[in-house]
Amino acid sequence: METLRHIYALSVRECKIFLRNPIYPFCMIVFPLLAMFFFTSMLQEGQPMDMPVGVVDLDNTSTTRNLIRRLDAFQSSHVVAHYSSLSEARQAIQENKIYAFLYIPEGTTEKMLSARQPKVSYYYSMTTLSAGSLLYRDLKTIATLGSAALGQATMRAKGLTDRQIATFLQPIHIDLHQLNNATTDYNTYLSTVMVPGVMMLFIFLITTYAIGTELKFHHSQELMRMAGGHVKVALLGKYLPHTLLWLSLVFGYSYYVFGVLHFPHPGGVGMIVLSNCLMVFAAQGFGIFAFGLMPSLRMSMSISSLWAVLSFSMAGAAFPVMAMDGALQSLSWLFPLRHYWSVYQTCVFNGFGILDAWWHVAALLAFMLLPILVTSKIKNAMLTYVYIP
């Protein structure tokens, strides 16, 4: 009962600190909410649409104009300019006016009709990976459609049936199934790692900031006195309001993306709740551990910010972990976001059981328990360390 009174008193004290210090409401409510709505609204269309494309049509026949109209009809591509030469189109790409252009040399239609294999070129910029990949797909499709249309007309003139023509043009029919994200919705898989990553960044920083300022403003001994000299009670009481606020925020985010935006979640609500709890507890555990490792406000926040920023690269969402160098694959296990993303991807997004991701669940539990290793060092810092700016 005495311990509960200490925890309650410390929690009330921490809430009063919230009200006095504007850093807490901004970094725990305002900025995470802005990040949440920024990423989900930026990607609300699912895929980039109407990306600017140029055309160099030196043939300028009805056939080539038809190809250009088909290119413009694609969802991702929008023909915004016609250029008279390759150099003009290349300059437009260099100036970021267009992402790609289609080059149709003079005599293309004539060579097509006489079966002399004309060459149609397309150039695209891979500076932006998503834009380059999507436009490459559209340009390649247009080139294929052009040759297929001519072949279809030729074979129809020879008396072949539509079924025979289809079999000749496409001997193997592809039956494509994109599991769980059939529309290739970028919002579905990018927002679900970017927003939790930003939240973990703020959790890391606020966790280390909260305990680091106890030393900076010479309140550490008061903290230990109110906890009865027990550092674990001090940590529980101090971070209980943090935990409740972070959980409310991530549950609100989950309701927004899964309940309002209808992101796929065949794993069910239970796995969403479990993954969110593991994310918050693991991030707080790492933040406390970072301070215990380096009991300095400046150093602990530097470690936390570095780890949070690197997490975006090591999570495996943009570049698969299995394709990384062996040393980087091993290093990825030291980042909580990588494990949260694996649990989400396996259990929530794909609907597999928790046993299929138990290594990552165990890793998140290990991050949550990391403060146990440094409690004695934190207690020593609270009682004896003198803050050096």
Coordinates of C-alpha atoms in Angstrom, one line a residue:
M1 CA 0.0 0.0 0.0
E2 CA 2.9 2.4 0.8
T3 CA 4.4 1.7 -2.6
L4 CA 1.1 2.5 -4.3
R5 CA 0.9 5.8 -2.5
H6 CA 4.4 6.7 -3.6
I7 CA 3.6 5.8 -7.2
Y8 CA 0.4 7.9 -7.1
A9 CA 2.2 10.9 -5.6
L10 CA 4.9 10.7 -8.2
S11 CA 2.4 10.4 -11.0
V12 CA 0.6 13.5 -9.8
R13 CA 3.9 15.3 -9.6
E14 CA 4.7 14.3 -13.2
C15 CA 1.3 15.5 -14.4
K16 CA 2.0 18.9 -12.8
I17 CA 5.4 18.9 -14.7
F18 CA 3.4 18.3 -17.9
L19 CA 1.3 21.4 -17.3
R20 CA 4.3 23.6 -16.6
N21 CA 6.6 22.5 -19.4
P22 CA 5.2 23.0 -23.0
I23 CA 7.7 20.5 -24.4
Y24 CA 5.6 17.6 -23.1
P25 CA 2.2 18.5 -24.8
F26 CA 3.9 19.5 -28.0
C27 CA 6.1 16.4 -28.3
M28 CA 3.6 13.9 -26.9
I29 CA 0.4 15.2 -28.5
V30 CA 0.7 17.9 -31.1
F31 CA 3.7 16.7 -33.1
P32 CA 2.8 13.0 -33.2
L33 CA -0.8 13.9 -34.3
L34 CA 0.6 16.2 -37.0
A35 CA 2.9 13.3 -38.2
M36 CA 0.0 10.9 -38.2
F37 CA -2.3 13.1 -40.4
F38 CA 0.6 14.3 -42.5
F39 CA 1.7 10.8 -43.7
T40 CA -1.8 9.3 -44.0
S41 CA -3.1 12.3 -46.0
M42 CA 0.0 12.6 -48.2
L43 CA -0.5 9.0 -49.3
Q44 CA -4.3 9.0 -49.3
E45 CA -4.5 8.4 -53.0
G46 CA -2.8 5.0 -52.5
Q47 CA -0.3 5.5 -55.3
P48 CA 1.3 8.6 -56.9
M49 CA -1.0 9.8 -59.7
D50 CA -0.6 11.9 -62.8
M51 CA 3.2 12.2 -62.6
P52 CA 4.6 14.4 -65.4
V53 CA 5.8 12.7 -68.5
G54 CA 7.2 14.2 -71.7
V55 CA 7.1 12.9 -75.3
V56 CA 9.5 13.3 -78.2
D57 CA 7.4 12.3 -81.2
L58 CA 9.5 12.8 -84.4
D59 CA 7.2 10.5 -86.4
N60 CA 3.9 12.3 -85.6
T61 CA 1.5 9.9 -87.2
S62 CA -2.0 8.7 -86.1
T63 CA -0.4 5.5 -84.7
T64 CA 2.1 7.3 -82.6
R65 CA -0.4 9.8 -81.4
N66 CA -2.6 6.9 -80.3
L67 CA 0.2 5.5 -78.3
I68 CA 0.7 8.9 -76.6
R69 CA -3.0 9.1 -75.8
R70 CA -2.8 5.6 -74.2
L71 CA 0.2 6.7 -72.1
D72 CA -1.7 9.7 -70.9
A73 CA -4.7 7.6 -69.9
F74 CA -2.7 5.6 -67.4
Q75 CA -3.3 6.5 -63.7
S76 CA 0.3 7.2 -62.9
S77 CA 1.3 9.1 -66.0
H78 CA 0.3 12.4 -67.4
V79 CA 1.8 13.7 -70.6
V80 CA 2.5 17.4 -69.9
A81 CA 4.8 18.4 -72.7
H82 CA 6.0 17.5 -76.2
Y83 CA 9.6 18.2 -77.1
S84 CA 11.3 18.6 -80.4
S85 CA 14.6 16.8 -79.5
L86 CA 16.2 14.5 -77.1
S87 CA 18.3 17.2 -75.6
E88 CA 15.3 19.3 -74.7
A89 CA 13.6 16.3 -73.0
R90 CA 16.8 15.4 -71.1
Q91 CA 17.1 19.0 -69.9
A92 CA 13.5 18.9 -68.7
I93 CA 14.3 15.7 -66.6
Q94 CA 17.4 17.4 -65.2
E95 CA 15.3 20.4 -64.2
N96 CA 12.7 18.1 -62.5
K97 CA 9.9 19.3 -64.8
I98 CA 9.2 15.7 -65.9
Y99 CA 10.1 12.2 -64.5
A100 CA 10.3 10.4 -67.8
F101 CA 9.9 10.8 -71.5
L102 CA 9.0 8.6 -74.5
Y103 CA 11.2 8.9 -77.6
I104 CA 9.6 7.9 -80.9
P105 CA 12.1 8.4 -83.8
E106 CA 11.1 9.4 -87.3
G107 CA 9.8 6.5 -89.6
T108 CA 8.6 4.4 -86.7
T109 CA 5.1 3.8 -88.2
E110 CA 6.6 3.0 -91.6
K111 CA 9.0 0.4 -90.1
M112 CA 6.2 -1.1 -88.1
L113 CA 4.0 -1.6 -91.1
S114 CA 6.9 -3.1 -93.1
A115 CA 7.9 -5.4 -90.1
R116 CA 11.4 -3.8 -89.8
Q117 CA 11.5 -3.6 -86.0
P118 CA 11.5 0.1 -85.2
K119 CA 13.1 1.1 -81.9
V120 CA 11.1 3.2 -79.4
S121 CA 13.1 4.4 -76.5
Y122 CA 12.0 5.6 -73.0
Y123 CA 14.0 7.4 -70.4
Y124 CA 13.1 7.7 -66.8
S125 CA 14.7 9.1 -63.7
M126 CA 15.3 6.7 -60.7
T127 CA 16.3 9.6 -58.4
T128 CA 12.8 9.1 -57.0
L129 CA 12.5 5.3 -56.7
S130 CA 8.7 5.1 -56.6
A131 CA 8.1 7.5 -59.5
G132 CA 10.8 5.8 -61.6
S133 CA 9.4 2.3 -61.0
L134 CA 5.8 3.2 -61.7
L135 CA 6.6 5.2 -64.9
Y136 CA 8.9 2.4 -66.1
R137 CA 6.0 0.1 -65.9
D138 CA 3.7 2.4 -67.8
L139 CA 6.3 3.1 -70.6
K140 CA 7.1 -0.6 -71.0
T141 CA 3.4 -1.4 -71.2
I142 CA 3.0 1.3 -73.9
A143 CA 5.8 -0.2 -76.0
T144 CA 4.3 -3.7 -75.6
L145 CA 0.9 -2.5 -76.5
G146 CA 2.2 -0.8 -79.7
S147 CA 3.8 -3.9 -81.0
A148 CA 0.8 -6.0 -80.0
A149 CA -1.7 -3.7 -81.7
L150 CA 0.2 -4.0 -85.0
G151 CA 0.6 -7.7 -84.7
Q152 CA -3.1 -8.0 -84.0
A153 CA -4.1 -6.0 -87.1
T154 CA -1.7 -8.0 -89.3
M155 CA -3.0 -11.4 -88.0
R156 CA -6.6 -10.3 -88.3
A157 CA -6.0 -9.4 -91.9
K158 CA -4.7 -12.9 -92.5
G159 CA -7.9 -14.4 -91.2
L160 CA -6.9 -15.5 -87.7
T161 CA -9.6 -15.6 -85.0
D162 CA -9.4 -13.4 -81.9
R163 CA -8.6 -16.5 -79.8
Q164 CA -5.8 -17.5 -82.1
I165 CA -4.4 -14.0 -82.0
A166 CA -4.5 -13.8 -78.2
T167 CA -2.8 -17.1 -77.9
F168 CA 0.0 -16.0 -80.3
L169 CA 0.5 -12.6 -78.7
Q170 CA 0.4 -14.0 -75.1
P171 CA 1.2 -17.7 -75.1
I172 CA 1.3 -17.8 -71.3
H173 CA -1.5 -16.1 -69.4
I174 CA -0.5 -14.6 -66.1
D175 CA -2.9 -14.9 -63.2
L176 CA -1.6 -12.3 -60.7
H177 CA -2.7 -12.2 -57.1
Q178 CA -1.3 -9.5 -54.8
L179 CA -2.1 -10.8 -51.3
N180 CA -3.6 -8.4 -48.7
N181 CA -2.7 -5.2 -50.7
A182 CA -4.3 -5.9 -54.0
T183 CA -4.3 -2.3 -55.1
T184 CA -0.6 -1.7 -54.2
D185 CA -1.7 1.0 -51.8
Y186 CA 1.4 2.9 -50.6
N187 CA -0.5 4.3 -47.7
T188 CA -1.2 0.8 -46.3
Y189 CA 2.4 -0.2 -45.9
L190 CA 4.3 3.1 -45.6
S191 CA 2.1 4.8 -43.0
T192 CA 2.0 1.8 -40.8
V193 CA 5.8 1.9 -40.4
M194 CA 6.5 5.7 -40.8
V195 CA 4.0 6.9 -38.2
P196 CA 5.0 4.3 -35.5
G197 CA 8.6 5.1 -36.3
V198 CA 8.0 8.8 -35.6
M199 CA 6.0 7.9 -32.4
M200 CA 8.9 5.8 -31.2
L201 CA 11.3 8.7 -31.9
F202 CA 9.3 10.9 -29.6
I203 CA 9.0 8.2 -27.0
F204 CA 12.7 7.7 -27.0
L205 CA 13.4 11.4 -26.7
I206 CA 10.7 12.3 -24.1
T207 CA 11.6 9.3 -22.0
T208 CA 15.3 10.3 -21.7
Y209 CA 14.4 14.0 -21.4
A210 CA 12.0 13.4 -18.5
I211 CA 14.5 11.7 -16.3
G212 CA 17.5 13.8 -17.6
T213 CA 15.8 17.0 -16.5
E214 CA 15.5 15.7 -13.0
L215 CA 19.3 16.0 -12.9
K216 CA 19.4 19.2 -14.8
F217 CA 17.0 21.1 -12.6
H218 CA 18.3 19.4 -9.4
H219 CA 15.1 17.6 -8.6
S220 CA 16.6 14.1 -8.6
Q221 CA 16.9 13.8 -4.9
E222 CA 13.4 15.0 -4.4
L223 CA 12.3 12.3 -6.8
M224 CA 14.1 9.6 -4.8
R225 CA 12.8 11.0 -1.5
M226 CA 9.2 10.8 -2.8
A227 CA 9.8 7.2 -4.0
G228 CA 11.1 6.2 -0.5
G229 CA 14.6 5.7 -1.9
H230 CA 13.5 2.9 -4.3
V231 CA 14.5 3.7 -7.9
K232 CA 12.1 1.2 -9.4
V233 CA 9.2 2.9 -7.6
A234 CA 10.5 6.3 -8.8
L235 CA 10.6 5.0 -12.4
L236 CA 7.1 3.5 -12.2
G237 CA 5.5 6.6 -10.7
K238 CA 7.3 9.0 -13.1
Y239 CA 6.5 7.1 -16.3
L240 CA 3.0 5.9 -15.5
P241 CA 1.4 9.1 -17.0
H242 CA 3.7 8.8 -20.0
T243 CA 2.7 5.3 -20.6
L244 CA -1.0 6.0 -20.4
L245 CA -0.7 9.0 -22.7
W246 CA 1.4 7.1 -25.3
L247 CA -1.0 4.1 -25.2
S248 CA -4.0 6.5 -25.8
L249 CA -2.1 8.0 -28.7
V250 CA -1.2 4.8 -30.5
F251 CA -4.6 3.3 -29.9
G252 CA -6.2 6.4 -31.4
Y253 CA -3.9 6.1 -34.4
S254 CA -4.8 2.4 -34.8
Y255 CA -8.5 3.3 -34.7
Y256 CA -8.0 5.9 -37.3
V257 CA -6.0 3.8 -39.8
F258 CA -7.9 0.5 -39.3
G259 CA -11.3 1.8 -38.3
V260 CA -11.6 5.0 -40.4
L261 CA -9.2 4.5 -43.3
H262 CA -9.9 0.7 -43.3
F263 CA -6.4 -0.5 -43.6
P264 CA -6.4 -4.4 -44.0
H265 CA -5.9 -6.2 -40.6
P266 CA -6.8 -9.8 -41.0
G267 CA -4.9 -10.5 -37.7
G268 CA -7.7 -8.9 -35.7
V269 CA -8.0 -6.3 -33.0
G270 CA -6.3 -8.4 -30.4
M271 CA -3.0 -8.5 -32.3
I272 CA -3.2 -4.7 -33.0
V273 CA -3.6 -4.0 -29.2
L274 CA -0.7 -6.4 -28.4
S275 CA 1.6 -4.9 -31.0
N276 CA 0.8 -1.4 -29.8
C277 CA 1.5 -2.2 -26.2
L278 CA 4.7 -3.9 -27.1
M279 CA 5.8 -0.9 -29.1
V280 CA 5.2 1.6 -26.3
F281 CA 6.8 -0.5 -23.6
A282 CA 9.8 -1.4 -25.7
A283 CA 10.4 2.2 -26.7
Q284 CA 10.2 3.4 -23.1
G285 CA 12.4 0.6 -21.9
F286 CA 15.0 1.6 -24.5
G287 CA 14.8 5.2 -23.5
I288 CA 15.3 4.5 -19.8
F289 CA 18.2 2.1 -20.7
A290 CA 19.9 4.8 -22.8
F291 CA 19.8 7.2 -19.8
G292 CA 21.1 4.5 -17.5
L293 CA 23.9 3.7 -19.9
M294 CA 24.9 7.4 -20.2
P295 CA 23.4 9.3 -17.2
S296 CA 23.6 12.6 -19.0
L297 CA 20.7 14.5 -20.6
R298 CA 22.7 15.4 -23.7
M299 CA 24.3 12.0 -24.3
S300 CA 21.2 9.9 -23.6
M301 CA 19.1 12.1 -25.9
S302 CA 21.8 11.9 -28.6
I303 CA 21.8 8.1 -28.4
S304 CA 18.0 7.9 -28.5
S305 CA 17.7 10.2 -31.5
L306 CA 20.5 8.4 -33.4
W307 CA 18.8 5.0 -32.7
A308 CA 15.4 6.3 -33.7
V309 CA 16.6 7.8 -37.0
L310 CA 18.5 4.6 -37.9
S311 CA 15.5 2.6 -37.1
F312 CA 13.7 3.8 -40.3
S313 CA 16.5 2.2 -42.4
M314 CA 16.9 -1.0 -40.3
A315 CA 13.2 -1.8 -40.0
G316 CA 13.1 -3.6 -43.3
A317 CA 10.1 -1.7 -44.8
A318 CA 12.0 0.2 -47.5
F319 CA 14.8 -2.3 -48.0
P320 CA 14.3 -5.9 -46.9
V321 CA 16.5 -7.0 -44.0
M322 CA 17.1 -10.4 -45.7
A323 CA 18.8 -8.5 -48.6
M324 CA 21.1 -6.6 -46.3
D325 CA 24.7 -7.4 -45.6
G326 CA 25.1 -10.1 -42.9
A327 CA 26.5 -7.6 -40.3
L328 CA 23.6 -5.3 -40.9
Q329 CA 21.1 -8.1 -40.5
S330 CA 22.6 -8.9 -37.1
L331 CA 22.6 -5.2 -36.2
S332 CA 18.9 -4.8 -37.1
W333 CA 18.0 -6.9 -34.1
L334 CA 19.0 -4.0 -31.9
F335 CA 16.2 -1.7 -33.2
P336 CA 12.8 -2.0 -31.6
L337 CA 11.0 -0.6 -34.7
R338 CA 12.4 -3.6 -36.7
H339 CA 10.6 -6.0 -34.4
Y340 CA 7.4 -4.0 -34.2
W341 CA 7.3 -3.9 -38.0
S342 CA 7.9 -7.7 -38.2
V343 CA 5.1 -8.4 -35.6
Y344 CA 2.7 -6.1 -37.5
Q345 CA 3.6 -7.5 -40.9
T346 CA 3.3 -11.1 -39.8
C347 CA 0.4 -11.1 -37.3
V348 CA -1.7 -8.1 -38.2
F349 CA -1.2 -7.5 -41.9
N350 CA -0.9 -11.2 -43.0
G351 CA -3.0 -12.7 -40.2
F352 CA -0.5 -15.4 -39.0
G353 CA -0.4 -16.5 -35.4
I354 CA 1.9 -15.0 -32.8
L355 CA 4.1 -18.1 -32.8
D356 CA 5.2 -17.2 -36.3
A357 CA 6.7 -13.9 -34.9
W358 CA 7.7 -15.1 -31.4
W359 CA 11.3 -14.1 -31.8
H360 CA 10.4 -10.6 -32.5
V361 CA 7.8 -10.6 -29.6
A362 CA 10.6 -11.9 -27.3
A363 CA 12.9 -9.1 -28.5
L364 CA 10.3 -6.4 -27.8
L365 CA 9.9 -7.9 -24.3
A366 CA 13.7 -7.8 -23.8
F367 CA 13.7 -4.1 -24.7
M368 CA 11.0 -3.5 -22.2
L369 CA 13.0 -5.2 -19.5
L370 CA 16.3 -3.5 -20.3
P371 CA 16.0 -0.9 -17.5
I372 CA 16.5 -3.7 -15.0
L373 CA 20.1 -3.8 -16.0
V374 CA 20.7 -0.1 -15.2
T375 CA 18.5 0.6 -12.2
S376 CA 21.4 0.7 -9.8
K377 CA 23.3 3.1 -12.1
I378 CA 20.2 5.3 -12.4
K379 CA 19.8 5.4 -8.6
N380 CA 23.5 6.4 -8.2
A381 CA 23.0 9.1 -10.7
M382 CA 19.9 10.5 -9.1
L383 CA 21.6 10.6 -5.7
T384 CA 25.2 11.6 -6.4
Y385 CA 25.6 13.0 -9.9
V386 CA 26.0 16.7 -10.5
Y387 CA 24.6 18.1 -13.8
I388 CA 27.3 19.5 -16.0
P389 CA 25.9 21.7 -18.9

